[in-house]
């Protein structure tokens, strides 16, 4: 029985070896090569030449550390904005929670290019912010194509991850602790600082790790909103790997990004562990207390400002998530030839007509649809048995295996894309579609596995035992008892996987060819090099598809339960 339960997780592990470990291994091997031509033989004698060049060249060094600083800033801002939004979600009445979660999930599951276009419309020279400044008599600000714009775009993209990480912990907190603090005279600021924040630090750790890793490896938003004037490490990896074909440099930089991510994860974990000594049952390392008089003044000021600041941050967070998408929808029916003009000229549907009349868009959409459907089918076939193995298995190392299976979420997708690109060049008989498909399965399988594990854990085993006691064979028990209970969970996992696969750009951009492109890569390329308003029309179609599928999820299972299972 133990061996059988372990074998259920084997297909998932084999897929990770072929489509995750192999590309990472190729990148690690390429990073220690002296020469990197496409047809150069692979040397098994390692060389540190590429790492030396990256460490000594000021250009590479500056970009690398700027990227890390950007990741730190984005993670910090996401934490500041994430707490009010997560607390707001926990306090919503049950009937309104699905709507609150829709505010978070619609941006999360909408294509990153779409959200970046919304930020461009917001910050463009003739955009909303600039026009508002002029109306107020201020000079027209130049906010686009700089670090501020890139940081704002990345915050908008990754804020939902922080909110969900915090919500999971905040929702599970004992509500009577806050009630007790209130009865003892603690105000809102004191309750947050002394009760809510300390107990939510594990969720904050997860949110900081996720947002830092994703922000430090992202390049799509930086390329669009930064106007290629802001350079980040991911853009250099893409340029060196695809345009220059300097694979050793690209691979070495990708490995450095991987190392920085692992180090950051370790440091964040150590800091949070030091701030939560009660979890390990030890005394605090450092205690600090202000003198009574300054403390009373500080507490009084904090209590006076807390309601205003919390509402202000909540409003900013919701506006940042939703408003850029509304700008994209408005621009898609704007009779303006430029995609970045937020001023409304006149209503038109011609941009939609141009999209549906253009065979390239339809072909790319068909490719994306095929890719997403195949990826979901394969991911479901390997994650469902793995979920049963991880929930019901009794084999040694089960928890470690579960952590290993979600590892692709914590490692740079850029390295996976670069490694798969090189593997497809070495094994050129493999069609590019299969290479992209293999990577997409790796990218969506961890999400589906986490959702399916929760569904399997909630199964009523007494029903299975009753069916078995009545003589039903295992296959019939699975088909007639287990599968109907799992139906909603499987549907939710498949929809989430489909949306993630259909909208994926960061890794897919490495692997598409002139003859085969996905629709998100197509609109990323067009948004980078042209400003025709058809990109807003396609983006609005993406938003509508995301909303429609989230409505389907809500029919299967309330949205607030998807991440609370």
XYZ file of C-alpha atoms in Angstrom:
565
model
C 0.000 0.000 0.000
C 2.834 2.365 0.841
C 4.538 1.666 -2.472
C 1.296 2.148 -4.419
C 0.615 5.526 -2.796
C 4.134 6.652 -3.595
C 3.810 5.539 -7.219
C 0.841 7.876 -7.666
C 3.226 10.826 -7.316
C 5.742 9.387 -9.780
C 4.308 10.837 -13.060
C 4.468 14.364 -11.635
C 8.055 13.805 -10.525
C 9.099 12.440 -13.928
C 7.546 15.449 -15.671
C 9.453 17.826 -13.400
C 12.683 15.974 -14.150
C 12.167 16.281 -17.899
C 10.692 19.783 -18.166
C 12.050 21.525 -15.063
C 15.223 19.892 -13.770
C 16.635 19.276 -17.267
C 16.283 22.932 -18.412
C 17.765 24.157 -15.122
C 20.615 21.685 -15.518
C 21.224 22.946 -19.062
C 21.370 26.530 -17.805
C 23.778 25.570 -15.011
C 25.993 23.754 -17.542
C 25.906 26.616 -20.042
C 26.828 29.126 -17.344
C 30.256 27.500 -16.904
C 31.157 27.261 -20.607
C 33.989 29.289 -22.104
C 32.287 29.610 -25.502
C 28.607 29.751 -26.202
C 28.003 29.423 -29.932
C 24.982 27.425 -31.020
C 27.117 24.688 -32.567
C 30.042 24.796 -30.123
C 30.739 21.517 -28.317
C 29.846 21.289 -24.640
C 32.844 21.262 -22.340
C 32.676 19.335 -19.096
C 35.528 21.411 -17.671
C 33.871 24.264 -15.751
C 34.932 27.851 -16.294
C 34.151 30.858 -14.118
C 34.786 33.263 -16.987
C 31.131 34.307 -17.338
C 30.660 34.894 -13.624
C 33.884 36.893 -13.508
C 32.672 39.086 -16.350
C 29.329 39.679 -14.625
C 31.062 40.533 -11.334
C 33.630 42.906 -12.827
C 31.571 44.622 -15.532
C 29.888 47.726 -14.088
C 27.023 47.534 -16.592
C 25.957 44.039 -15.561
C 26.612 44.712 -11.884
C 24.492 47.858 -11.861
C 21.569 46.178 -13.611
C 21.703 43.160 -11.283
C 21.643 45.208 -8.069
C 19.045 47.623 -9.457
C 16.835 44.623 -10.176
C 17.241 43.316 -6.633
C 16.479 46.771 -5.200
C 13.391 46.955 -7.403
C 12.251 43.591 -6.045
C 12.745 44.771 -2.455
C 10.783 47.981 -3.075
C 7.918 46.180 -4.829
C 7.678 43.567 -2.050
C 7.644 46.316 0.600
C 4.935 48.368 -1.111
C 2.871 45.214 -1.705
C 3.039 44.497 2.048
C 1.959 48.051 2.946
C -0.985 47.954 0.532
C -1.735 44.279 1.069
C -2.560 44.436 4.788
C -5.536 46.852 4.531
C -6.958 44.937 1.568
C -6.521 41.520 3.207
C -8.071 42.764 6.469
C -10.960 44.262 4.505
C -11.584 40.881 2.868
C -11.655 39.095 6.227
C -14.269 41.552 7.558
C -16.620 41.444 4.590
C -20.020 39.791 5.162
C -20.202 36.304 3.594
C -22.524 37.416 0.785
C -20.039 40.089 -0.343
C -16.843 38.059 -0.046
C -17.004 36.605 -3.585
C -17.222 40.147 -4.963
C -14.299 41.240 -2.799
C -12.254 38.324 -4.031
C -13.168 39.142 -7.613
C -11.440 42.507 -7.123
C -8.245 40.581 -6.321
C -8.588 37.604 -8.645
C -9.583 39.390 -11.873
C -6.287 41.350 -11.989
C -4.326 38.313 -10.759
C -5.560 36.067 -13.566
C -5.511 38.743 -16.286
C -2.554 38.740 -18.652
C 0.425 40.769 -17.401
C 0.651 42.667 -20.712
C -2.941 43.832 -20.272
C -2.241 45.186 -16.800
C 0.917 46.924 -18.002
C -1.056 48.634 -20.774
C -3.413 49.941 -18.100
C -0.495 51.508 -16.216
C 0.718 53.096 -19.477
C -2.723 54.645 -19.989
C -2.645 55.881 -16.403
C 0.816 57.483 -16.556
C 1.079 58.480 -20.244
C 1.885 62.146 -21.060
C -1.773 62.625 -22.007
C -3.049 60.062 -19.525
C -5.293 60.402 -16.490
C -2.635 61.478 -13.983
C -1.026 64.028 -16.316
C -4.400 65.497 -17.339
C -5.479 65.761 -13.700
C -2.248 67.570 -12.826
C -2.805 70.082 -15.639
C -6.405 70.667 -14.499
C -5.078 71.447 -11.019
C -2.661 73.994 -12.457
C 0.425 71.866 -11.954
C 3.099 71.207 -14.586
C 2.482 68.107 -16.692
C 4.404 65.282 -14.948
C 6.700 62.939 -16.847
C 6.018 59.669 -15.024
C 6.214 57.075 -17.784
C 9.384 55.240 -18.837
C 11.123 55.389 -15.485
C 11.692 53.373 -12.324
C 8.574 54.746 -10.651
C 6.373 53.561 -13.507
C 7.994 50.121 -13.528
C 7.662 49.796 -9.755
C 3.992 50.830 -9.910
C 3.302 48.337 -12.698
C 4.985 45.490 -10.828
C 3.132 46.396 -7.635
C -0.152 46.236 -9.540
C 0.798 42.877 -11.036
C 1.996 41.150 -7.851
C -0.113 42.788 -5.120
C -2.772 40.001 -5.369
C -0.163 37.403 -4.345
C 0.577 39.344 -1.164
C -3.128 39.818 -0.401
C -3.875 36.107 -0.767
C -0.878 35.116 1.370
C -1.959 37.504 4.140
C -5.638 36.628 3.880
C -4.953 32.931 4.405
C -3.324 33.685 7.776
C -5.586 36.553 8.874
C -8.766 34.583 8.218
C -7.489 31.786 10.434
C -6.676 34.042 13.380
C -8.704 33.718 16.552
C -11.193 36.604 16.406
C -11.529 36.690 20.206
C -7.949 37.971 20.525
C -8.896 41.295 18.929
C -12.070 41.426 20.988
C -10.030 40.902 24.147
C -7.575 43.628 23.135
C -10.473 46.007 22.444
C -12.046 45.253 25.830
C -8.700 46.132 27.443
C -8.755 49.564 25.790
C -6.479 48.950 22.798
C -7.226 51.105 19.771
C -7.023 50.098 16.111
C -3.306 50.873 15.727
C -2.385 49.076 18.958
C -4.445 46.014 18.013
C -2.749 45.831 14.632
C 0.765 46.313 16.036
C 0.423 44.043 19.064
C -2.014 41.340 17.836
C -2.665 41.240 14.091
C 0.850 41.880 12.777
C 2.742 39.405 15.005
C 0.269 36.585 14.340
C 0.283 37.233 10.577
C 4.074 37.244 10.153
C 4.142 33.714 8.620
C 1.769 34.934 5.911
C 3.857 38.072 5.458
C 6.924 35.882 4.979
C 5.206 33.926 2.194
C 3.987 37.133 0.561
C 7.394 38.818 0.703
C 9.142 35.787 -0.763
C 6.648 35.420 -3.611
C 6.494 39.103 -4.539
C 10.275 39.554 -4.343
C 10.981 36.504 -6.487
C 8.384 37.404 -9.101
C 9.300 41.096 -9.231
C 13.041 40.451 -9.484
C 12.638 38.054 -12.419
C 9.947 39.986 -14.298
C 10.848 41.782 -17.497
C 7.558 42.175 -19.415
C 6.244 45.118 -17.379
C 9.707 46.695 -17.288
C 10.004 46.468 -21.073
C 6.559 47.982 -21.690
C 6.230 50.573 -18.928
C 9.946 51.340 -18.793
C 10.081 51.900 -22.539
C 13.347 49.942 -22.679
C 14.987 52.837 -20.838
C 14.793 50.889 -17.578
C 16.917 47.748 -17.745
C 16.393 44.777 -15.446
C 18.151 41.420 -15.316
C 15.352 39.561 -17.089
C 15.612 41.844 -20.113
C 19.359 41.208 -20.313
C 18.834 37.426 -20.109
C 16.288 37.653 -22.935
C 18.540 39.856 -25.065
C 21.719 37.828 -24.534
C 19.925 34.504 -24.955
C 17.720 35.232 -27.985
C 19.115 38.254 -29.812
C 22.874 37.963 -29.188
C 22.830 34.171 -28.561
C 25.461 34.576 -25.856
C 24.138 31.641 -23.867
C 26.913 31.469 -21.239
C 26.373 35.081 -20.138
C 22.589 34.716 -20.212
C 22.785 31.458 -18.260
C 25.243 32.826 -15.697
C 22.996 35.848 -15.070
C 19.968 33.544 -14.744
C 21.868 31.428 -12.212
C 22.835 34.541 -10.252
C 19.170 35.538 -10.172
C 18.359 32.056 -8.908
C 21.033 32.338 -6.221
C 19.786 35.774 -5.182
C 16.251 34.404 -4.912
C 17.368 31.499 -2.726
C 19.406 33.861 -0.520
C 16.508 36.296 -0.197
C 14.160 33.462 0.747
C 16.607 32.343 3.441
C 17.101 35.862 4.837
C 13.375 36.626 4.924
C 12.781 33.333 6.707
C 15.491 34.082 9.278
C 14.148 37.578 9.981
C 10.577 36.348 10.400
C 11.796 33.494 12.625
C 13.604 36.031 14.821
C 10.411 38.101 15.050
C 8.258 35.067 15.958
C 10.238 33.353 18.756
C 7.040 31.938 20.290
C 6.663 29.525 17.365
C 9.928 27.835 18.289
C 9.294 28.259 22.015
C 12.273 30.509 22.726
C 12.734 33.922 24.300
C 12.915 37.064 22.123
C 16.420 37.919 20.967
C 15.954 41.680 21.356
C 13.437 43.682 23.361
C 12.988 47.400 22.857
C 10.681 49.816 24.601
C 10.331 53.587 24.426
C 10.189 55.680 27.599
C 6.594 56.151 28.841
C 6.099 59.786 27.744
C 7.264 59.421 24.085
C 5.383 56.118 23.866
C 2.106 57.730 24.941
C 2.549 60.490 22.359
C 3.398 57.980 19.619
C 0.412 55.787 20.480
C -1.945 58.784 20.521
C -0.730 59.947 17.090
C -0.948 56.426 15.671
C -4.473 55.900 16.975
C -5.588 59.229 15.521
C -4.096 58.515 12.094
C -4.874 54.786 11.859
C -8.482 55.032 10.553
C -7.556 57.612 7.908
C -4.361 55.880 6.801
C -5.981 52.438 6.613
C -8.886 53.712 4.493
C -6.499 55.662 2.260
C -4.271 52.622 1.691
C -7.310 50.418 1.053
C -8.617 52.876 -1.540
C -5.215 53.061 -3.229
C -4.924 49.259 -3.323
C -8.363 48.720 -4.859
C -7.891 51.562 -7.349
C -4.470 50.225 -8.353
C -5.915 46.785 -9.046
C -9.075 47.786 -10.898
C -8.617 51.241 -12.445
C -5.909 50.302 -15.006
C -8.174 47.519 -16.320
C -11.060 49.968 -16.670
C -8.773 52.307 -18.640
C -7.916 49.476 -21.027
C -11.609 48.704 -21.544
C -12.337 52.367 -22.220
C -9.415 52.716 -24.619
C -10.602 49.680 -26.615
C -13.648 51.666 -27.838
C -11.832 54.991 -28.156
C -11.623 56.331 -31.717
C -7.981 57.253 -31.267
C -5.201 55.717 -33.393
C -2.798 55.599 -30.450
C -3.204 52.960 -27.763
C -1.745 55.155 -25.007
C -4.112 58.136 -25.390
C -6.528 58.161 -22.441
C -8.502 61.180 -23.676
C -11.778 59.954 -25.156
C -12.160 61.024 -28.801
C -15.267 59.072 -29.788
C -16.934 55.676 -29.503
C -15.986 52.999 -32.049
C -15.887 49.234 -32.377
C -13.509 49.219 -35.325
C -10.589 47.962 -33.251
C -12.538 44.808 -32.422
C -13.427 44.398 -36.085
C -9.743 44.684 -37.022
C -8.869 42.017 -34.455
C -11.401 39.509 -35.761
C -10.529 40.280 -39.385
C -6.794 39.750 -38.852
C -5.876 36.075 -39.471
C -2.697 36.412 -37.386
C -4.648 37.155 -34.241
C -7.041 34.268 -34.860
C -4.188 31.836 -35.563
C -2.329 32.928 -32.436
C -5.507 32.684 -30.360
C -6.041 29.135 -31.656
C -2.450 28.256 -30.743
C -2.924 29.677 -27.236
C -6.204 27.786 -26.833
C -4.679 24.488 -27.947
C -1.685 25.019 -25.704
C -3.782 25.884 -22.641
C -6.208 22.976 -23.102
C -3.407 20.453 -23.604
C -1.450 21.839 -20.651
C -4.492 21.613 -18.368
C -5.273 18.057 -19.489
C -1.716 16.860 -18.862
C -1.379 18.781 -15.593
C -4.637 17.292 -14.312
C -3.524 13.770 -15.213
C -0.328 14.108 -13.142
C -1.485 16.372 -10.296
C -4.660 14.481 -9.317
C -2.832 11.216 -8.493
C -0.043 13.244 -6.855
C -2.648 14.988 -4.678
C -3.954 11.618 -3.456
C -0.384 10.466 -2.775
C 0.483 13.603 -0.786
C -2.761 13.611 1.219
C -3.331 9.916 1.858
C 0.120 8.424 1.355
C 2.137 7.178 4.288
C 5.521 6.914 2.630
C 8.615 8.536 4.112
C 9.432 12.052 2.908
C 5.866 12.865 1.880
C 5.992 16.483 3.123
C 9.405 17.090 1.574
C 8.084 15.745 -1.728
C 5.118 18.118 -1.520
C 7.463 21.071 -1.066
C 9.611 19.866 -3.962
C 6.606 19.636 -6.258
C 5.759 23.340 -5.831
C 9.398 24.411 -6.279
C 8.779 25.814 -9.811
C 6.803 28.626 -8.176
C 9.898 29.779 -6.279
C 12.522 29.621 -9.034
C 12.951 32.066 -11.931
C 10.837 31.120 -14.937
C 13.427 32.878 -17.078
C 15.942 30.136 -16.311
C 13.413 27.453 -17.283
C 12.620 29.218 -20.562
C 16.278 29.732 -21.432
C 17.139 26.124 -20.597
C 14.239 24.720 -22.622
C 15.242 26.948 -25.564
C 18.722 25.451 -25.544
C 17.382 21.901 -25.182
C 15.122 22.423 -28.201
C 18.142 23.622 -30.173
C 20.129 20.548 -29.179
C 17.228 18.170 -29.854
C 15.835 19.963 -32.892
C 13.547 17.090 -33.871
C 11.260 18.020 -30.966
C 8.532 20.403 -32.229
C 8.547 23.831 -30.519
C 4.900 23.311 -29.517
C 5.862 20.338 -27.363
C 8.655 22.320 -25.708
C 6.280 25.173 -24.827
C 3.657 22.663 -23.687
C 6.135 20.920 -21.383
C 7.055 24.231 -19.731
C 3.432 25.365 -19.414
C 2.578 22.162 -17.572
C 5.432 22.882 -15.153
C 4.165 26.431 -14.606
C 0.503 25.588 -13.937
C 0.860 22.195 -12.224
C 1.889 23.601 -8.787
C -1.239 25.801 -8.655
C -3.452 22.890 -9.640
C -1.705 20.570 -7.188
C -2.304 22.922 -4.242
C -5.988 23.301 -5.105
C -6.470 19.563 -5.653
C -4.678 18.667 -2.417
C -7.202 20.784 -0.551
C -10.076 19.100 -2.384
C -8.751 15.595 -1.678
C -8.202 16.453 1.996
C -11.880 17.439 2.310
C -13.261 14.168 0.903
C -15.665 12.293 3.175
C -13.923 8.942 3.574
C -16.905 7.411 5.356
C -18.759 7.414 2.030
C -15.932 5.465 0.414
C -15.866 2.993 3.268
C -19.628 2.536 3.001
C -19.422 1.922 -0.751
C -16.594 -0.541 -0.246
C -18.552 -2.298 2.477
C -21.435 -2.769 0.035
C -19.111 -4.563 -2.373
C -18.215 -1.782 -4.806
C -14.768 -2.342 -6.404
C -12.186 0.494 -6.091
C -12.723 1.681 -9.674
C -16.466 2.075 -9.106
C -15.876 3.796 -5.749
C -13.646 6.299 -7.484
C -16.078 6.858 -10.350
C -19.333 6.966 -8.372
C -18.252 8.340 -4.969
C -14.910 10.156 -5.110
C -15.148 11.842 -8.504
C -18.534 13.549 -7.870
C -17.159 15.039 -4.647
C -14.018 16.198 -6.440
C -15.923 17.655 -9.393
C -16.064 21.289 -8.224
C -12.426 21.228 -7.057
C -11.267 19.743 -10.364
C -13.256 22.358 -12.274
C -11.729 25.214 -10.272
C -8.198 23.830 -10.677
C -8.673 23.433 -14.438
C -9.999 26.980 -14.888
C -7.149 28.480 -12.855
C -4.630 26.401 -14.821
C -6.223 27.410 -18.125
C -6.087 31.128 -17.334
C -2.455 30.912 -16.200
C -1.426 28.994 -19.313
C -3.438 31.058 -21.787
C -1.995 34.342 -20.524
C 1.621 33.260 -19.910
C 4.251 35.525 -21.506
C 7.456 35.579 -19.444
C 8.646 32.061 -20.295
C 6.759 31.591 -23.576
C 8.539 34.568 -25.155
C 11.771 32.532 -25.115
C 10.250 29.620 -27.016
C 7.923 31.003 -29.678
C 9.056 31.091 -33.288
C 8.148 33.140 -36.349
C 5.770 30.360 -37.409
C 4.215 29.730 -34.013
C 3.290 32.450 -31.552
C 0.787 32.633 -28.749
C -1.656 35.528 -28.541
C -0.136 37.006 -25.334
C 3.336 37.032 -26.930
C 1.844 38.651 -30.029
C 0.258 41.516 -28.073
C 3.453 41.885 -26.008
C 5.457 42.311 -29.218
C 2.929 44.747 -30.693
C 2.712 46.751 -27.473
C 6.514 46.989 -27.470
C 6.929 48.185 -31.047
C 3.602 49.709 -32.122
C 0.861 51.696 -30.447
C -2.205 50.674 -32.485
C -5.361 50.501 -30.440
C -6.048 46.889 -31.400
C -3.870 45.847 -28.443
C -6.453 47.388 -26.102
C -9.255 45.545 -27.894
C -7.458 42.218 -27.502
C -6.690 43.088 -23.890
C -10.372 43.760 -23.213
C -11.213 40.349 -24.653
C -8.698 38.866 -22.191
C -10.391 40.719 -19.311
C -13.849 39.561 -20.407
C -12.661 35.959 -20.668
C -11.131 36.141 -17.180
C -14.333 37.554 -15.673
C -16.473 34.936 -17.433
C -14.320 32.065 -16.181
C -14.270 33.496 -12.643
C -18.078 33.592 -12.749
C -17.928 29.913 -13.715
C -15.621 29.220 -10.774
C -17.998 31.045 -8.447
C -20.827 28.794 -9.643
C -18.722 25.749 -8.814
C -17.406 27.145 -5.556
C -17.549 30.617 -3.906
C -14.428 32.562 -4.808
C -13.483 33.154 -1.177
C -13.342 29.381 -0.608
C -10.925 28.740 -3.471
C -7.956 30.052 -1.463
C -9.308 29.086 1.948
C -9.462 25.338 1.371
